[in-house]
Amino acid sequence: MPAEMGYRSITDEVAGAVFAKPTRLWMALVGVSFLGVVLLFVSIWVLLAEGVGIWGINSDVVWGYAVANYVWWIGIGNAGTLISSMLLLTRQKWRASINRYAEAMTLFAASIAGLFPLLHVGRPWLVHFMTPYPNTMDLWPQWRSPLVWDMFAIACYILFSLLFWYTGLIPDLATLRDRAKTRFVKVAYGLFALGWTGSSRQWRAFNAYYYAMAALGVPLVISIHSVVGLDYAATLMPGWQETIFPPYFVVGAMFSGFAMVVTLTIPIRWGLGLEAIITRNHLDAMAKIMLFGGLVMTFSYSFEWFNAWYLGNEVDRAHVVAQFTGQYWWLYWLMLACNGAVPQLFWFRLCRRNLVILFIAGVLINLGMWLERILINMNTLSHGFLPATDSSYTPTFWDWSLFLGSFGLFCFLFFVFAKVIPTATIHEIRELAHKEGAAR
């Protein structure tokens, strides 16, 4: 953040996007994404009316797109809070420009992820059976069920992320309250600002609470996505029963989350005119983290191959062979290219600072991570312990519509968020500009 920008210019640039008149492009994007929301609700309606048989799942491949989409969305969701918490605790200056929309991404993605386990059970109106409460029949949740683990993981994570995001938002809501032109808008922002005046006492309490929440957030995110990895590792299926799955899923969440942040950053930076707030140095730093994530993911894949060879289990070896040469071989090679080869571009500074390359790489990495979630289900469940259990999975129209609809809901929520909430943290950027100016 350049120290030459004063407090007023920083506030004008970030808050100005909120109070500016909606553009035709913004309205068109909101309209297109709303069509995705309609598609999502139609897909859910048909699912509840007809049952899970409208999907491509069968008696062997019992986990299809719904579970894969859940893991993909919760991975993207976990990354936002993890990114914000870790960068805050390590005092990274460039955090202030990206943490607001990264945390918003967390809330939207985690909320969408929570839909898929509910829909996958086929009877979401009985979801209360997963919660421990003193009922008349003395029934308690099946604690060995991954579905119960996921319910607690998602609920805890959404509550924590909401509190963490809202806490960091309070000073900026007060700024919007003071700059609002109409009484209704002033009262609306004032209610959510909770009477913030910016006194030294409030700032001391704010910083103490905010850093404590960040310190809690890192282990919480790691534990939650480890639980998602244990959904697979706790089984006896070949290709799943691996101790590397919990850390492998955590790194994968960070990897896909940073890729999604980069994918969102470039259009936000251009569309809201935040080039002075979100600089190429920020993108350079995020590209380096994606490079690290790509190296770790490549190591994880190679460890999986080595583990199958070293243990000498013929079923595990057959599973690895099926990954490279089976019916989904082209998807597996595409996944390796997206997650392993594409990040290697970021060894070069030119690629790390090129907006087109960064955007395309972010999209390809997210595609690769989605394919990984799909293949974890399809490859393993298609090839069991016996040849008689070999099967295949072919997604139906309703598999695709539910996924595309969920993506439409994510985009719709993000477009609305960018219009009513500052996408960058005003108070942190002003503090950073003050420190840089004092240092000079």
Coordinates of C-alpha atoms in Angstrom, one line a residue:
M1 CA 0.0 0.0 0.0
P2 CA 1.7 3.3 -1.1
A3 CA 2.2 5.7 1.8
E4 CA 1.3 8.6 -0.4
M5 CA -2.4 7.7 -0.3
G6 CA -4.0 9.6 2.6
Y7 CA -6.8 8.4 4.8
R8 CA -9.5 10.2 2.8
S9 CA -8.3 8.8 -0.6
I10 CA -8.1 5.3 0.8
T11 CA -11.7 5.6 2.2
D12 CA -12.9 7.2 -1.0
E13 CA -11.5 4.5 -3.2
V14 CA -12.8 1.5 -1.1
A15 CA -16.1 2.9 0.2
G16 CA -16.8 4.7 -3.1
A17 CA -17.5 1.3 -4.8
V18 CA -20.3 0.7 -2.3
F19 CA -22.0 4.0 -2.8
A20 CA -21.5 4.2 -6.5
K21 CA -24.4 3.7 -8.9
P22 CA -24.7 0.1 -10.1
T23 CA -23.2 -0.4 -13.5
R24 CA -24.9 -2.3 -16.3
L25 CA -22.2 -4.9 -16.2
W26 CA -22.9 -5.5 -12.5
M27 CA -26.6 -5.8 -13.1
A28 CA -26.1 -8.2 -16.0
L29 CA -23.8 -10.4 -13.9
V30 CA -26.3 -10.4 -11.0
G31 CA -29.0 -11.4 -13.5
V32 CA -27.0 -14.3 -15.0
S33 CA -26.0 -15.6 -11.5
F34 CA -29.6 -15.3 -10.4
L35 CA -30.5 -17.7 -13.2
G36 CA -28.1 -20.1 -11.5
V37 CA -29.9 -19.7 -8.2
V38 CA -33.2 -20.6 -10.0
L39 CA -31.5 -23.7 -11.5
L40 CA -30.3 -24.7 -8.0
F41 CA -33.8 -24.4 -6.5
V42 CA -35.3 -26.3 -9.4
S43 CA -32.7 -29.1 -9.0
I44 CA -33.5 -29.3 -5.3
W45 CA -37.2 -29.4 -5.9
V46 CA -36.9 -32.2 -8.4
L47 CA -34.5 -34.1 -6.1
L48 CA -37.0 -33.9 -3.1
A49 CA -39.8 -35.0 -5.3
E50 CA -38.1 -37.8 -7.1
G51 CA -35.3 -38.9 -4.8
V52 CA -31.6 -39.4 -5.3
G53 CA -32.2 -41.8 -8.1
I54 CA -32.2 -38.8 -10.5
W55 CA -28.4 -38.7 -9.9
G56 CA -25.8 -41.0 -11.5
I57 CA -25.1 -42.9 -8.3
N58 CA -25.7 -46.7 -8.1
S59 CA -25.2 -49.6 -5.7
D60 CA -21.4 -49.5 -6.0
V61 CA -20.6 -45.8 -6.6
V62 CA -22.8 -44.5 -3.8
W63 CA -20.9 -41.2 -3.5
G64 CA -21.1 -39.1 -6.6
Y65 CA -21.1 -35.4 -7.4
A66 CA -22.9 -34.4 -4.2
V67 CA -20.2 -35.6 -1.9
A68 CA -17.4 -34.4 -4.3
N69 CA -19.0 -31.0 -4.5
Y70 CA -19.3 -30.9 -0.7
V71 CA -15.6 -31.6 -0.3
W72 CA -14.7 -29.0 -3.0
W73 CA -16.8 -26.2 -1.6
I74 CA -15.8 -26.8 2.1
G75 CA -12.2 -26.8 0.9
I76 CA -12.6 -23.4 -0.7
G77 CA -14.5 -22.3 2.4
N78 CA -11.9 -23.4 4.8
A79 CA -9.2 -21.5 3.0
G80 CA -10.6 -18.0 3.5
T81 CA -10.5 -18.0 7.3
L82 CA -7.2 -19.9 7.3
I83 CA -5.6 -17.4 5.0
S84 CA -6.9 -14.4 7.0
S85 CA -6.0 -15.9 10.4
M86 CA -2.5 -17.0 9.4
L87 CA -1.6 -13.8 7.6
L88 CA -2.9 -11.8 10.6
L89 CA -0.9 -13.8 13.1
T90 CA 2.3 -13.5 11.0
R91 CA 1.8 -9.8 10.5
Q92 CA 1.7 -9.9 6.7
K93 CA 1.1 -6.4 5.4
W94 CA -0.6 -7.5 2.2
R95 CA -3.4 -9.2 4.1
A96 CA -5.5 -6.0 4.5
S97 CA -6.2 -5.9 0.8
I98 CA -7.7 -9.4 0.4
N99 CA -8.9 -10.7 3.8
R100 CA -12.4 -9.1 3.6
Y101 CA -13.5 -10.9 0.4
A102 CA -11.5 -14.0 1.3
E103 CA -13.6 -14.3 4.5
A104 CA -16.8 -13.6 2.6
M105 CA -15.8 -16.4 0.2
T106 CA -15.5 -18.6 3.2
L107 CA -19.0 -17.9 4.5
F108 CA -20.7 -18.4 1.1
A109 CA -18.7 -21.5 0.2
A110 CA -19.2 -23.2 3.6
S111 CA -22.9 -22.5 3.5
I112 CA -23.2 -24.0 0.0
A113 CA -21.1 -27.0 1.1
G114 CA -23.6 -27.6 4.0
L115 CA -26.4 -28.2 1.5
F116 CA -24.8 -31.2 -0.2
P117 CA -24.7 -33.7 2.8
L118 CA -28.3 -32.7 3.6
L119 CA -29.4 -33.4 0.0
H120 CA -27.4 -36.6 -0.3
V121 CA -29.2 -38.3 2.5
G122 CA -32.4 -38.0 0.5
R123 CA -34.5 -36.9 3.5
P124 CA -33.2 -33.5 4.8
W125 CA -36.3 -33.0 6.9
L126 CA -34.9 -35.7 9.2
V127 CA -31.6 -33.9 9.7
H128 CA -32.4 -33.3 13.4
F129 CA -31.6 -36.9 14.0
M130 CA -27.9 -36.0 13.7
T131 CA -28.0 -33.6 16.6
P132 CA -27.8 -34.8 20.2
Y133 CA -30.9 -33.7 22.1
P134 CA -33.0 -35.4 24.8
N135 CA -35.8 -36.9 22.7
T136 CA -38.6 -39.1 23.9
M137 CA -37.3 -42.3 22.2
D138 CA -33.8 -41.8 23.8
L139 CA -32.1 -41.9 20.4
W140 CA -28.7 -40.4 19.9
P141 CA -26.6 -39.8 16.8
Q142 CA -24.4 -42.5 15.4
W143 CA -21.1 -41.0 16.4
R144 CA -19.2 -43.4 14.0
S145 CA -21.0 -41.8 11.0
P146 CA -19.0 -39.3 8.9
L147 CA -22.3 -37.5 8.3
V148 CA -22.5 -36.6 12.0
W149 CA -18.8 -35.4 11.9
D150 CA -19.5 -33.2 8.9
M151 CA -22.6 -31.7 10.6
F152 CA -20.7 -30.6 13.6
A153 CA -17.7 -29.5 11.5
I154 CA -19.7 -27.3 9.2
A155 CA -21.9 -25.8 12.0
C156 CA -18.8 -24.9 14.1
Y157 CA -17.0 -23.5 11.1
I158 CA -19.8 -21.3 9.8
L159 CA -20.5 -19.9 13.3
F160 CA -16.8 -19.1 13.9
S161 CA -16.2 -17.7 10.4
L162 CA -19.3 -15.4 10.7
L163 CA -18.1 -14.0 14.0
F164 CA -14.5 -13.5 12.8
W165 CA -15.7 -11.8 9.6
Y166 CA -18.2 -9.6 11.3
T167 CA -15.8 -8.5 14.0
G168 CA -13.3 -7.2 11.4
L169 CA -16.1 -5.5 9.6
I170 CA -17.4 -3.3 12.5
P171 CA -15.0 -0.3 12.1
D172 CA -15.7 -0.2 8.3
L173 CA -19.5 -0.3 8.9
A174 CA -19.0 2.7 11.1
T175 CA -17.2 4.4 8.3
L176 CA -20.0 3.7 5.9
R177 CA -22.5 4.9 8.5
D178 CA -20.7 8.2 8.7
R179 CA -20.6 8.6 4.9
A180 CA -24.1 7.5 4.1
K181 CA -26.3 10.1 2.4
T182 CA -29.8 8.9 3.3
R183 CA -31.2 8.3 6.7
F184 CA -32.2 4.7 6.0
V185 CA -28.7 3.7 4.8
K186 CA -27.2 5.5 7.8
V187 CA -29.4 3.7 10.3
A188 CA -28.9 0.3 8.6
Y189 CA -25.1 0.6 8.7
G190 CA -25.3 2.1 12.2
L191 CA -27.2 -0.8 13.6
F192 CA -24.6 -3.3 12.5
A193 CA -21.7 -1.0 13.6
L194 CA -22.9 -1.5 17.2
G195 CA -22.2 2.0 18.2
W196 CA -18.5 2.0 17.1
T197 CA -16.9 5.4 17.7
G198 CA -13.2 4.5 17.3
S199 CA -12.2 5.3 20.9
S200 CA -8.9 3.9 22.2
R201 CA -10.8 1.7 24.6
Q202 CA -12.8 0.2 21.7
W203 CA -9.6 -0.4 19.7
R204 CA -7.9 -2.2 22.6
A205 CA -10.8 -4.5 23.0
F206 CA -11.1 -5.0 19.3
N207 CA -7.5 -5.9 18.8
A208 CA -7.4 -8.3 21.8
Y209 CA -10.5 -10.1 20.6
Y210 CA -9.6 -10.2 16.9
Y211 CA -6.1 -11.7 17.5
A212 CA -7.5 -14.2 19.9
M213 CA -10.1 -15.3 17.3
A214 CA -7.3 -15.6 14.7
A215 CA -5.3 -17.8 17.1
L216 CA -8.3 -20.0 17.5
G217 CA -9.1 -20.0 13.8
V218 CA -5.9 -21.8 12.6
P219 CA -6.3 -25.0 14.6
L220 CA -10.1 -25.0 14.0
V221 CA -9.7 -24.9 10.3
I222 CA -7.0 -27.6 10.3
S223 CA -9.1 -29.8 12.5
I224 CA -12.3 -29.3 10.5
H225 CA -10.8 -30.2 7.1
S226 CA -8.9 -33.1 8.7
V227 CA -12.4 -34.4 9.7
V228 CA -13.4 -34.2 6.0
G229 CA -10.3 -36.2 5.1
L230 CA -11.2 -38.8 7.8
D231 CA -14.6 -39.3 6.1
Y232 CA -12.5 -41.3 3.6
A233 CA -9.5 -42.4 5.6
A234 CA -11.7 -44.0 8.3
T235 CA -13.0 -46.5 5.8
L236 CA -11.4 -49.7 4.5
M237 CA -11.7 -48.9 0.8
P238 CA -8.5 -49.1 -1.3
G239 CA -7.1 -45.7 -2.0
W240 CA -8.9 -44.2 1.0
Q241 CA -7.4 -45.9 4.0
E242 CA -4.3 -43.6 4.1
T243 CA -3.0 -41.6 7.1
I244 CA -1.9 -38.8 4.8
F245 CA -5.5 -37.9 4.0
P246 CA -6.0 -35.3 6.8
P247 CA -3.0 -33.1 6.1
Y248 CA -3.4 -33.8 2.4
F249 CA -7.0 -32.4 2.5
V250 CA -5.9 -29.4 4.6
V251 CA -3.2 -28.4 2.1
G252 CA -5.6 -29.1 -0.8
A253 CA -8.1 -26.7 0.8
M254 CA -5.5 -24.0 1.2
F255 CA -4.4 -24.6 -2.4
S256 CA -7.8 -24.4 -4.0
G257 CA -8.8 -21.5 -1.7
F258 CA -5.9 -19.4 -2.7
A259 CA -6.6 -20.2 -6.4
M260 CA -10.2 -19.1 -5.9
V261 CA -9.0 -15.9 -4.1
V262 CA -6.8 -15.1 -7.1
T263 CA -9.6 -15.9 -9.5
L264 CA -11.8 -13.4 -7.6
T265 CA -9.1 -10.8 -7.0
I266 CA -8.4 -10.0 -10.7
P267 CA -12.0 -9.1 -11.7
I268 CA -12.6 -7.3 -8.3
R269 CA -9.5 -5.3 -8.8
W270 CA -10.5 -4.3 -12.3
G271 CA -14.3 -3.9 -11.8
L272 CA -14.1 -1.8 -8.6
G273 CA -11.0 0.2 -9.6
L274 CA -8.8 -1.0 -6.7
E275 CA -5.5 -1.2 -8.6
A276 CA -3.9 1.1 -5.9
I277 CA -5.2 -1.1 -3.1
I278 CA -4.6 -4.6 -4.6
T279 CA -1.3 -4.3 -6.3
R280 CA 0.7 -6.7 -8.4
N281 CA 2.9 -7.4 -5.3
H282 CA -0.2 -8.9 -3.6
L283 CA -0.8 -11.1 -6.6
D284 CA 2.9 -12.1 -6.6
A285 CA 2.7 -13.2 -3.0
M286 CA -0.4 -15.3 -3.6
A287 CA 1.2 -16.9 -6.7
K288 CA 4.1 -18.0 -4.5
I289 CA 1.7 -19.6 -2.0
M290 CA 0.0 -21.4 -4.9
L291 CA 3.4 -22.6 -6.1
F292 CA 4.1 -24.0 -2.6
G293 CA 0.6 -25.7 -2.6
G294 CA 1.3 -27.2 -6.0
L295 CA 4.6 -28.7 -4.8
V296 CA 2.9 -30.2 -1.7
M297 CA 0.0 -31.6 -3.8
T298 CA 2.5 -33.2 -6.2
F299 CA 4.4 -34.8 -3.3
S300 CA 1.1 -36.1 -1.9
Y301 CA 0.2 -37.8 -5.2
S302 CA 3.7 -39.3 -5.5
F303 CA 3.5 -40.5 -1.9
E304 CA 0.2 -42.2 -2.7
W305 CA 1.8 -44.1 -5.6
F306 CA 4.9 -45.0 -3.5
N307 CA 2.7 -46.2 -0.6
A308 CA 0.8 -48.6 -2.9
W309 CA 4.1 -50.0 -4.3
Y310 CA 5.9 -50.2 -0.9
L311 CA 3.1 -51.9 1.1
G312 CA 2.7 -54.6 -1.6
N313 CA -1.0 -54.7 -1.4
E314 CA -2.3 -55.9 -4.8
V315 CA -5.6 -54.1 -4.4
D316 CA -4.0 -50.8 -3.7
R317 CA -1.6 -51.3 -6.6
A318 CA -4.5 -52.1 -8.9
H319 CA -6.2 -48.9 -7.7
V320 CA -3.2 -46.8 -8.7
V321 CA -3.0 -48.6 -12.1
A322 CA -6.7 -47.9 -12.6
Q323 CA -6.0 -44.2 -12.0
F324 CA -3.5 -44.0 -14.8
T325 CA -5.1 -46.4 -17.3
G326 CA -8.7 -47.0 -16.2
Q327 CA -11.9 -45.6 -17.6
Y328 CA -11.2 -42.2 -16.0
W329 CA -7.6 -42.0 -17.0
W330 CA -7.9 -38.8 -19.0
L331 CA -9.5 -37.0 -16.1
Y332 CA -6.7 -38.2 -13.8
W333 CA -4.0 -36.9 -16.2
L334 CA -5.9 -33.6 -16.6
M335 CA -6.0 -33.3 -12.8
L336 CA -2.2 -33.9 -12.5
A337 CA -1.6 -31.3 -15.2
C338 CA -3.8 -28.7 -13.4
N339 CA -2.6 -29.3 -9.9
G340 CA 1.0 -30.3 -10.5
A341 CA 2.2 -28.7 -13.8
V342 CA 0.3 -25.4 -13.9
P343 CA 1.6 -24.1 -10.6
Q344 CA 5.2 -24.5 -11.8
L345 CA 4.7 -21.4 -13.9
F346 CA 5.0 -19.4 -10.8
W347 CA 8.7 -20.1 -10.5
F348 CA 9.0 -17.2 -13.0
R349 CA 8.3 -13.6 -11.8
L350 CA 6.8 -12.7 -15.1
C351 CA 4.1 -15.3 -14.7
R352 CA 3.4 -14.3 -11.1
R353 CA 2.7 -10.7 -12.1
N354 CA 0.8 -11.3 -15.4
L355 CA -2.9 -10.9 -14.7
V356 CA -4.1 -13.1 -17.6
I357 CA -1.8 -16.0 -16.7
L358 CA -2.8 -15.7 -13.0
F359 CA -6.5 -15.8 -13.8
I360 CA -6.2 -18.7 -16.2
A361 CA -4.0 -20.6 -13.7
G362 CA -6.4 -20.0 -10.9
V363 CA -9.3 -21.3 -12.9
L364 CA -7.3 -24.4 -14.0
I365 CA -6.2 -25.1 -10.4
N366 CA -9.8 -25.0 -9.2
L367 CA -10.8 -27.3 -12.1
G368 CA -8.0 -29.7 -11.1
M369 CA -9.0 -29.7 -7.4
W370 CA -12.6 -30.3 -8.4
L371 CA -11.5 -33.2 -10.6
E372 CA -9.5 -34.6 -7.7
R373 CA -12.7 -34.6 -5.5
I374 CA -14.7 -36.3 -8.2
L375 CA -12.0 -38.9 -8.9
I376 CA -11.5 -39.7 -5.2
N377 CA -15.1 -41.0 -5.3
M378 CA -15.4 -42.4 -8.8
N379 CA -12.0 -44.2 -9.1
T380 CA -12.2 -45.8 -5.7
L381 CA -15.8 -46.9 -5.7
S382 CA -15.7 -48.1 -9.3
H383 CA -12.9 -50.6 -8.4
G384 CA -13.6 -52.5 -5.1
F385 CA -11.9 -55.6 -3.7
L386 CA -13.7 -57.9 -6.1
P387 CA -14.0 -57.7 -9.9
A388 CA -17.7 -58.3 -9.6
T389 CA -18.1 -55.0 -7.8
D390 CA -16.5 -53.0 -10.7
S391 CA -18.9 -50.4 -11.9
S392 CA -18.9 -47.0 -13.5
Y393 CA -20.4 -43.6 -12.7
T394 CA -22.0 -41.4 -15.3
P395 CA -23.4 -38.0 -14.1
T396 CA -26.8 -37.0 -15.1
F397 CA -28.3 -33.7 -16.0
W398 CA -29.4 -33.2 -12.4
D399 CA -25.8 -33.8 -11.2
W400 CA -24.6 -31.0 -13.4
S401 CA -27.5 -28.7 -12.7
L402 CA -27.0 -29.0 -8.9
F403 CA -23.3 -28.1 -9.2
L404 CA -23.8 -25.3 -11.7
G405 CA -26.7 -24.0 -9.6
S406 CA -24.5 -23.9 -6.5
F407 CA -21.9 -22.0 -8.4
G408 CA -24.6 -19.5 -9.5
L409 CA -25.6 -19.0 -5.9
F410 CA -22.0 -18.4 -4.9
C411 CA -21.6 -15.8 -7.6
F412 CA -24.9 -14.1 -6.8
L413 CA -24.0 -13.8 -3.1
F414 CA -20.6 -12.4 -4.0
F415 CA -21.9 -9.8 -6.4
V416 CA -24.4 -8.6 -3.8
F417 CA -21.7 -8.6 -1.1
A418 CA -19.3 -6.4 -3.3
K419 CA -22.1 -3.8 -3.6
V420 CA -23.1 -3.5 0.1
I421 CA -19.8 -4.2 2.0
P422 CA -16.3 -2.8 1.3
T423 CA -14.3 -5.6 -0.4
A424 CA -11.0 -4.3 1.2
T425 CA -10.5 -3.6 4.9
I426 CA -10.4 0.2 5.2
H427 CA -9.1 0.6 8.7
E428 CA -6.3 -1.9 8.2
I429 CA -5.2 -0.3 5.0
R430 CA -5.2 3.2 6.6
E431 CA -3.2 1.8 9.5
L432 CA -0.7 0.3 7.1
A433 CA -0.4 3.5 5.1
H434 CA 0.2 5.4 8.3
K435 CA 3.0 3.0 9.4
E436 CA 4.7 3.1 5.9
G437 CA 4.5 6.9 6.0
A438 CA 6.0 7.1 9.4
A439 CA 8.8 4.6 8.4
R440 CA 9.8 6.9 5.5

